[in-house]
mmCIF file of C-alpha atoms in Angstrom:
data_model
loop_
_atom_site.group_PDB
_atom_site.id
_atom_site.type_symbol
_atom_site.label_atom_id
_atom_site.label_comp_id
_atom_site.label_asym_id
_atom_site.label_seq_id
_atom_site.Cartn_x
_atom_site.Cartn_y
_atom_site.Cartn_z
ATOM 1 C CA UNK A 1 31.793 6.366 -9.062
ATOM 2 C CA UNK A 2 31.467 9.213 -6.571
ATOM 3 C CA UNK A 3 30.508 11.518 -9.391
ATOM 4 C CA UNK A 4 27.624 9.678 -10.945
ATOM 5 C CA UNK A 5 24.581 11.710 -11.127
ATOM 6 C CA UNK A 6 20.974 10.603 -10.715
ATOM 7 C CA UNK A 7 20.312 10.920 -14.411
ATOM 8 C CA UNK A 8 23.472 9.260 -15.422
ATOM 9 C CA UNK A 9 22.875 6.272 -13.081
ATOM 10 C CA UNK A 10 19.305 6.284 -14.596
ATOM 11 C CA UNK A 11 20.334 6.094 -18.081
ATOM 12 C CA UNK A 12 22.705 3.399 -17.401
ATOM 13 C CA UNK A 13 19.990 1.281 -15.421
ATOM 14 C CA UNK A 14 17.479 2.069 -18.392
ATOM 15 C CA UNK A 15 19.667 0.576 -20.816
ATOM 16 C CA UNK A 16 20.884 -2.496 -18.656
ATOM 17 C CA UNK A 17 18.108 -3.317 -16.282
ATOM 18 C CA UNK A 18 14.855 -1.873 -17.436
ATOM 19 C CA UNK A 19 14.508 -4.147 -20.504
ATOM 20 C CA UNK A 20 14.442 -7.165 -18.404
ATOM 21 C CA UNK A 21 11.099 -5.694 -16.686
ATOM 22 C CA UNK A 22 7.613 -6.048 -18.236
ATOM 23 C CA UNK A 23 6.389 -3.752 -20.670
ATOM 24 C CA UNK A 24 3.851 -2.162 -18.406
ATOM 25 C CA UNK A 25 6.346 -1.909 -15.525
ATOM 26 C CA UNK A 26 8.778 -0.092 -17.865
ATOM 27 C CA UNK A 27 6.233 2.530 -18.913
ATOM 28 C CA UNK A 28 5.342 3.438 -15.246
ATOM 29 C CA UNK A 29 8.900 3.437 -14.098
ATOM 30 C CA UNK A 30 9.798 5.855 -17.146
ATOM 31 C CA UNK A 31 6.979 8.094 -16.134
ATOM 32 C CA UNK A 32 7.820 7.991 -12.346
ATOM 33 C CA UNK A 33 11.336 9.482 -13.266
ATOM 34 C CA UNK A 34 9.941 12.463 -14.636
ATOM 35 C CA UNK A 35 8.880 13.327 -10.926
ATOM 36 C CA UNK A 36 12.418 12.945 -9.821
ATOM 37 C CA UNK A 37 13.729 16.018 -12.248
ATOM 38 C CA UNK A 38 14.385 18.023 -9.166
ATOM 39 C CA UNK A 39 17.443 15.832 -8.355
ATOM 40 C CA UNK A 40 18.560 14.799 -11.978
ATOM 41 C CA UNK A 41 21.989 16.583 -11.725
ATOM 42 C CA UNK A 42 22.798 15.721 -8.013
ATOM 43 C CA UNK A 43 25.458 12.982 -7.262
ATOM 44 C CA UNK A 44 23.541 9.800 -6.483
ATOM 45 C CA UNK A 45 25.644 8.837 -3.457
ATOM 46 C CA UNK A 46 24.506 12.277 -1.811
ATOM 47 C CA UNK A 47 20.723 11.836 -2.410
ATOM 48 C CA UNK A 48 19.099 10.954 1.212
ATOM 49 C CA UNK A 49 16.070 9.347 2.035
ATOM 50 C CA UNK A 50 13.977 12.502 2.648
ATOM 51 C CA UNK A 51 14.823 13.677 -0.853
ATOM 52 C CA UNK A 52 13.599 10.351 -2.281
ATOM 53 C CA UNK A 53 10.456 10.952 -0.148
ATOM 54 C CA UNK A 54 10.092 14.420 -1.402
ATOM 55 C CA UNK A 55 9.662 13.044 -4.916
ATOM 56 C CA UNK A 56 6.897 10.788 -3.730
ATOM 57 C CA UNK A 57 5.100 13.083 -1.611
ATOM 58 C CA UNK A 58 5.067 15.979 -3.978
ATOM 59 C CA UNK A 59 4.333 14.470 -7.264
ATOM 60 C CA UNK A 60 0.882 15.683 -7.276
ATOM 61 C CA UNK A 61 -0.543 12.229 -8.233
ATOM 62 C CA UNK A 62 -2.319 9.392 -6.959
ATOM 63 C CA UNK A 63 -1.255 6.389 -4.782
ATOM 64 C CA UNK A 64 -0.333 4.512 -8.135
ATOM 65 C CA UNK A 65 2.116 7.144 -9.246
ATOM 66 C CA UNK A 66 3.502 7.593 -5.695
ATOM 67 C CA UNK A 67 4.073 3.842 -5.571
ATOM 68 C CA UNK A 68 5.783 3.668 -8.955
ATOM 69 C CA UNK A 69 8.165 6.376 -7.764
ATOM 70 C CA UNK A 70 9.072 4.413 -4.582
ATOM 71 C CA UNK A 71 9.563 1.272 -6.581
ATOM 72 C CA UNK A 72 11.798 3.189 -8.873
ATOM 73 C CA UNK A 73 14.079 4.423 -6.236
ATOM 74 C CA UNK A 74 14.325 0.902 -5.178
ATOM 75 C CA UNK A 75 15.461 -0.290 -8.516
ATOM 76 C CA UNK A 76 18.021 2.546 -8.835
ATOM 77 C CA UNK A 77 19.389 1.748 -5.127
ATOM 78 C CA UNK A 78 19.678 -1.857 -6.073
ATOM 79 C CA UNK A 79 21.635 -0.675 -9.286
ATOM 80 C CA UNK A 80 24.013 1.810 -7.420
ATOM 81 C CA UNK A 81 24.749 -0.533 -4.780
ATOM 82 C CA UNK A 82 25.689 -3.422 -7.219
ATOM 83 C CA UNK A 83 27.827 -0.789 -8.994
ATOM 84 C CA UNK A 84 29.524 0.129 -5.617
ATOM 85 C CA UNK A 85 28.327 3.699 -5.874
ATOM 86 C CA UNK A 86 26.455 3.604 -2.546
ATOM 87 C CA UNK A 87 26.815 1.482 0.808
ATOM 88 C CA UNK A 88 23.491 2.454 2.267
ATOM 89 C CA UNK A 89 20.098 1.900 0.424
ATOM 90 C CA UNK A 90 18.017 4.934 1.500
ATOM 91 C CA UNK A 91 15.033 3.767 -0.635
ATOM 92 C CA UNK A 92 14.192 1.258 2.133
ATOM 93 C CA UNK A 93 13.295 4.096 4.283
ATOM 94 C CA UNK A 94 10.687 5.715 2.097
ATOM 95 C CA UNK A 95 7.058 5.030 2.067
ATOM 96 C CA UNK A 96 4.145 5.348 -0.330
ATOM 97 C CA UNK A 97 0.373 5.395 0.311
ATOM 98 C CA UNK A 98 -1.500 2.170 0.499
ATOM 99 C CA UNK A 99 -4.047 1.200 -1.909
ATOM 100 C CA UNK A 100 -7.140 3.163 -0.643
ATOM 101 C CA UNK A 101 -10.144 1.952 0.590
ATOM 102 C CA UNK A 102 -13.036 1.970 -1.973
ATOM 103 C CA UNK A 103 -15.766 4.775 -1.542
ATOM 104 C CA UNK A 104 -17.970 2.633 -3.593
ATOM 105 C CA UNK A 105 -18.806 5.260 -6.186
ATOM 106 C CA UNK A 106 -19.680 3.666 -9.592
ATOM 107 C CA UNK A 107 -18.053 4.695 -12.891
ATOM 108 C CA UNK A 108 -20.219 7.393 -14.539
ATOM 109 C CA UNK A 109 -21.340 6.599 -18.176
ATOM 110 C CA UNK A 110 -18.799 9.036 -19.588
ATOM 111 C CA UNK A 111 -16.088 7.333 -17.789
ATOM 112 C CA UNK A 112 -17.191 3.919 -19.253
ATOM 113 C CA UNK A 113 -17.377 5.591 -22.786
ATOM 114 C CA UNK A 114 -13.740 6.767 -22.343
ATOM 115 C CA UNK A 115 -12.582 3.168 -21.596
ATOM 116 C CA UNK A 116 -14.357 2.055 -24.776
ATOM 117 C CA UNK A 117 -12.619 4.661 -26.592
ATOM 118 C CA UNK A 118 -9.092 3.229 -25.555
ATOM 119 C CA UNK A 119 -10.366 -0.404 -25.493
ATOM 120 C CA UNK A 120 -7.305 -1.639 -27.583
ATOM 121 C CA UNK A 121 -4.706 -0.202 -25.003
ATOM 122 C CA UNK A 122 -3.136 -2.467 -22.632
ATOM 123 C CA UNK A 123 -5.223 -3.918 -19.637
ATOM 124 C CA UNK A 124 -8.319 -1.729 -20.667
ATOM 125 C CA UNK A 125 -10.114 -4.849 -21.641
ATOM 126 C CA UNK A 126 -9.808 -6.393 -18.233
ATOM 127 C CA UNK A 127 -11.424 -3.173 -16.738
ATOM 128 C CA UNK A 128 -14.257 -3.386 -19.058
ATOM 129 C CA UNK A 129 -14.720 -7.193 -18.270
ATOM 130 C CA UNK A 130 -14.763 -6.301 -14.461
ATOM 131 C CA UNK A 131 -17.654 -3.500 -15.297
ATOM 132 C CA UNK A 132 -19.628 -5.994 -17.389
ATOM 133 C CA UNK A 133 -19.479 -8.841 -14.965
ATOM 134 C CA UNK A 134 -19.443 -7.651 -11.496
ATOM 135 C CA UNK A 135 -16.991 -10.356 -10.320
ATOM 136 C CA UNK A 136 -14.628 -9.296 -7.357
ATOM 137 C CA UNK A 137 -11.150 -8.701 -7.777
ATOM 138 C CA UNK A 138 -9.959 -12.149 -6.734
ATOM 139 C CA UNK A 139 -12.654 -13.959 -8.559
ATOM 140 C CA UNK A 140 -11.404 -12.757 -12.149
ATOM 141 C CA UNK A 141 -7.793 -13.022 -11.385
ATOM 142 C CA UNK A 142 -8.413 -16.573 -10.226
ATOM 143 C CA UNK A 143 -10.613 -17.215 -13.364
ATOM 144 C CA UNK A 144 -9.206 -20.408 -15.189
ATOM 145 C CA UNK A 145 -9.879 -20.262 -18.982
ATOM 146 C CA UNK A 146 -11.443 -23.529 -18.637
ATOM 147 C CA UNK A 147 -14.285 -21.984 -16.601
ATOM 148 C CA UNK A 148 -15.247 -19.762 -19.547
ATOM 149 C CA UNK A 149 -17.882 -21.294 -21.997
ATOM 150 C CA UNK A 150 -17.464 -19.606 -25.433
ATOM 151 C CA UNK A 151 -20.321 -21.967 -27.008
ATOM 152 C CA UNK A 152 -23.124 -20.840 -24.480
ATOM 153 C CA UNK A 153 -21.199 -17.886 -23.558
ATOM 154 C CA UNK A 154 -20.974 -17.503 -19.632
ATOM 155 C CA UNK A 155 -18.380 -17.549 -16.969
ATOM 156 C CA UNK A 156 -18.807 -20.108 -14.134
ATOM 157 C CA UNK A 157 -16.824 -18.819 -10.924
ATOM 158 C CA UNK A 158 -17.002 -17.261 -7.578
ATOM 159 C CA UNK A 159 -15.640 -18.298 -4.225
ATOM 160 C CA UNK A 160 -16.595 -15.780 -1.505
ATOM 161 C CA UNK A 161 -20.059 -17.162 -0.145
ATOM 162 C CA UNK A 162 -22.282 -20.124 -0.727
ATOM 163 C CA UNK A 163 -24.474 -18.046 -2.837
ATOM 164 C CA UNK A 164 -21.560 -16.802 -4.805
ATOM 165 C CA UNK A 165 -19.578 -20.031 -5.429
ATOM 166 C CA UNK A 166 -19.713 -21.522 -8.966
ATOM 167 C CA UNK A 167 -22.188 -18.849 -10.118
ATOM 168 C CA UNK A 168 -23.138 -18.508 -13.693
ATOM 169 C CA UNK A 169 -22.556 -15.026 -15.347
ATOM 170 C CA UNK A 170 -23.475 -14.629 -18.878
ATOM 171 C CA UNK A 171 -21.073 -12.730 -21.003
ATOM 172 C CA UNK A 172 -22.485 -9.512 -22.377
ATOM 173 C CA UNK A 173 -22.460 -9.178 -26.239
ATOM 174 C CA UNK A 174 -19.907 -6.141 -26.019
ATOM 175 C CA UNK A 175 -17.118 -8.012 -24.289
ATOM 176 C CA UNK A 176 -17.412 -11.254 -26.075
ATOM 177 C CA UNK A 177 -14.585 -10.396 -28.511
ATOM 178 C CA UNK A 178 -12.375 -9.540 -25.627
ATOM 179 C CA UNK A 179 -13.099 -12.460 -23.561
ATOM 180 C CA UNK A 180 -12.524 -14.700 -26.851
ATOM 181 C CA UNK A 181 -9.252 -13.093 -27.588
ATOM 182 C CA UNK A 182 -8.042 -13.968 -23.962
ATOM 183 C CA UNK A 183 -9.285 -17.535 -24.156
ATOM 184 C CA UNK A 184 -7.591 -18.046 -27.428
ATOM 185 C CA UNK A 185 -4.178 -17.126 -25.958
ATOM 186 C CA UNK A 186 -4.426 -20.604 -24.337
ATOM 187 C CA UNK A 187 -3.223 -19.496 -20.865
ATOM 188 C CA UNK A 188 -4.172 -21.463 -17.760
ATOM 189 C CA UNK A 189 -5.794 -18.165 -16.297
ATOM 190 C CA UNK A 190 -7.992 -15.760 -18.270
ATOM 191 C CA UNK A 191 -6.162 -12.659 -16.975
ATOM 192 C CA UNK A 192 -2.267 -13.653 -17.330
ATOM 193 C CA UNK A 193 1.032 -11.755 -17.429
ATOM 194 C CA UNK A 194 3.740 -13.378 -19.257
ATOM 195 C CA UNK A 195 1.746 -16.592 -19.377
ATOM 196 C CA UNK A 196 1.242 -16.651 -15.487
ATOM 197 C CA UNK A 197 -1.458 -15.847 -12.978
ATOM 198 C CA UNK A 198 -1.357 -12.253 -12.036
ATOM 199 C CA UNK A 199 -1.025 -11.262 -8.296
ATOM 200 C CA UNK A 200 -3.460 -8.693 -6.858
ATOM 201 C CA UNK A 201 -0.631 -6.229 -6.267
ATOM 202 C CA UNK A 202 0.576 -6.579 -9.920
ATOM 203 C CA UNK A 203 -2.809 -6.218 -11.199
ATOM 204 C CA UNK A 204 -3.417 -3.003 -8.963
ATOM 205 C CA UNK A 205 -0.421 -1.787 -10.890
ATOM 206 C CA UNK A 206 -1.992 -2.288 -14.344
ATOM 207 C CA UNK A 207 -5.346 -1.055 -13.157
ATOM 208 C CA UNK A 208 -3.937 2.221 -11.917
ATOM 209 C CA UNK A 209 -2.144 2.847 -15.325
ATOM 210 C CA UNK A 210 -5.556 2.606 -17.109
ATOM 211 C CA UNK A 211 -7.305 4.881 -14.420
ATOM 212 C CA UNK A 212 -4.671 7.532 -15.040
ATOM 213 C CA UNK A 213 -5.454 7.369 -18.762
ATOM 214 C CA UNK A 214 -9.043 8.471 -18.166
ATOM 215 C CA UNK A 215 -8.288 10.793 -15.132
ATOM 216 C CA UNK A 216 -10.081 8.818 -12.356
ATOM 217 C CA UNK A 217 -8.858 7.215 -9.187
ATOM 218 C CA UNK A 218 -11.121 4.110 -8.905
ATOM 219 C CA UNK A 219 -10.795 0.567 -7.635
ATOM 220 C CA UNK A 220 -11.952 -2.747 -9.106
ATOM 221 C CA UNK A 221 -14.536 -3.005 -6.465
ATOM 222 C CA UNK A 222 -16.082 0.099 -7.854
ATOM 223 C CA UNK A 223 -16.395 -1.667 -11.152
ATOM 224 C CA UNK A 224 -18.438 -4.392 -9.310
ATOM 225 C CA UNK A 225 -20.435 -1.624 -7.674
ATOM 226 C CA UNK A 226 -20.885 -0.232 -11.324
ATOM 227 C CA UNK A 227 -22.470 -3.436 -12.543
ATOM 228 C CA UNK A 228 -24.896 -3.630 -9.769
ATOM 229 C CA UNK A 229 -25.989 -0.238 -9.862
ATOM 230 C CA UNK A 230 -26.371 -0.209 -13.744
ATOM 231 C CA UNK A 231 -28.650 -3.273 -13.600
ATOM 232 C CA UNK A 232 -30.609 -1.924 -10.754
ATOM 233 C CA UNK A 233 -30.950 1.454 -12.862
ATOM 234 C CA UNK A 234 -32.162 -0.562 -15.763
ATOM 235 C CA UNK A 235 -34.928 -2.132 -13.628
ATOM 236 C CA UNK A 236 -33.366 -5.541 -13.600
ATOM 237 C CA UNK A 237 -34.759 -8.249 -11.713
ATOM 238 C CA UNK A 238 -33.589 -8.106 -7.951
ATOM 239 C CA UNK A 239 -33.455 -12.039 -7.747
ATOM 240 C CA UNK A 240 -31.256 -12.151 -11.007
ATOM 241 C CA UNK A 241 -29.066 -9.185 -9.998
ATOM 242 C CA UNK A 242 -28.448 -11.178 -6.607
ATOM 243 C CA UNK A 243 -27.513 -14.230 -8.191
ATOM 244 C CA UNK A 244 -25.162 -12.602 -10.732
ATOM 245 C CA UNK A 245 -23.553 -10.672 -7.750
ATOM 246 C CA UNK A 246 -23.321 -13.841 -5.653
ATOM 247 C CA UNK A 247 -25.340 -12.331 -3.057
ATOM 248 C CA UNK A 248 -28.001 -13.901 -0.930
ATOM 249 C CA UNK A 249 -31.436 -12.517 -1.582
ATOM 250 C CA UNK A 250 -32.665 -10.295 1.398
ATOM 251 C CA UNK A 251 -36.279 -11.361 0.610
ATOM 252 C CA UNK A 252 -37.254 -14.753 1.933
ATOM 253 C CA UNK A 253 -39.655 -15.514 -0.595
ATOM 254 C CA UNK A 254 -37.186 -14.654 -3.375
ATOM 255 C CA UNK A 255 -34.487 -16.629 -1.809
ATOM 256 C CA UNK A 256 -36.451 -19.927 -1.284
ATOM 257 C CA UNK A 257 -39.050 -20.012 -3.977
ATOM 258 C CA UNK A 258 -37.862 -17.824 -6.886
ATOM 259 C CA UNK A 259 -35.513 -19.918 -9.094
ATOM 260 C CA UNK A 260 -34.181 -18.142 -12.466
ATOM 261 C CA UNK A 261 -32.777 -19.795 -15.472
ATOM 262 C CA UNK A 262 -29.663 -18.919 -17.222
ATOM 263 C CA UNK A 263 -31.639 -17.281 -19.994
ATOM 264 C CA UNK A 264 -33.315 -15.176 -17.485
ATOM 265 C CA UNK A 265 -29.830 -14.275 -16.196
ATOM 266 C CA UNK A 266 -28.713 -13.410 -19.840
ATOM 267 C CA UNK A 267 -31.749 -11.119 -20.411
ATOM 268 C CA UNK A 268 -30.689 -9.358 -17.299
ATOM 269 C CA UNK A 269 -27.103 -8.782 -18.251
ATOM 270 C CA UNK A 270 -28.268 -7.539 -21.841
ATOM 271 C CA UNK A 271 -29.964 -4.575 -19.892
ATOM 272 C CA UNK A 272 -26.445 -3.235 -19.646
ATOM 273 C CA UNK A 273 -25.681 -0.459 -22.224
#
């Protein structure tokens, strides 16, 4: 036990423990281990917290990868402790940067095209649904399948404000197949992982994997910002955009007297490319 190296421990852990984790987590943790190459041959019991932190800080990647490396060290420490290889878990002393505050920069058209090019990859469909609906992060994660009308093709959800609660958002033609596929899975929630509702922290992990594939560092809120920006650029009706976003119209006349039908909302959604 005293002679077990990092790479030997990892291979043993990879065989015994890794298969019990989700497919997405398996991929991110395998990728994270590549950033620990500097210490592959070192005896695991001799690896200190500052060396683990070195892998996190100097990986040259964003917060998602840094978080995955920290998570990996935690898994390895737990396994090593279980095997009586260590009696101190230094991974508990490491840190990774928090999810950054959004800079509210929309996705570019080229970045959206990149997403469509890999639309069949895991979780890319959820990113595109965010971009084409403008929902907040927690609104889509909390979207129950029963709130998705696949006969008239619209979502009914929203929970942050009086203007946003229970709002109707028509489903754009391009994402209809994705939405139908998710509905047909028969889960309680539209976005589900192993049949269960996804936590925000877990979804950020999935989201980050998609962002790394297209080489950008964006948040779900920037997908919402993209939705509003693209509708505004397409000269969409301001009242309709406010209703779709769940915003209270700033113009009193619009707010009090201007009522829009679901067909007008559908026409506004159709302005998206």
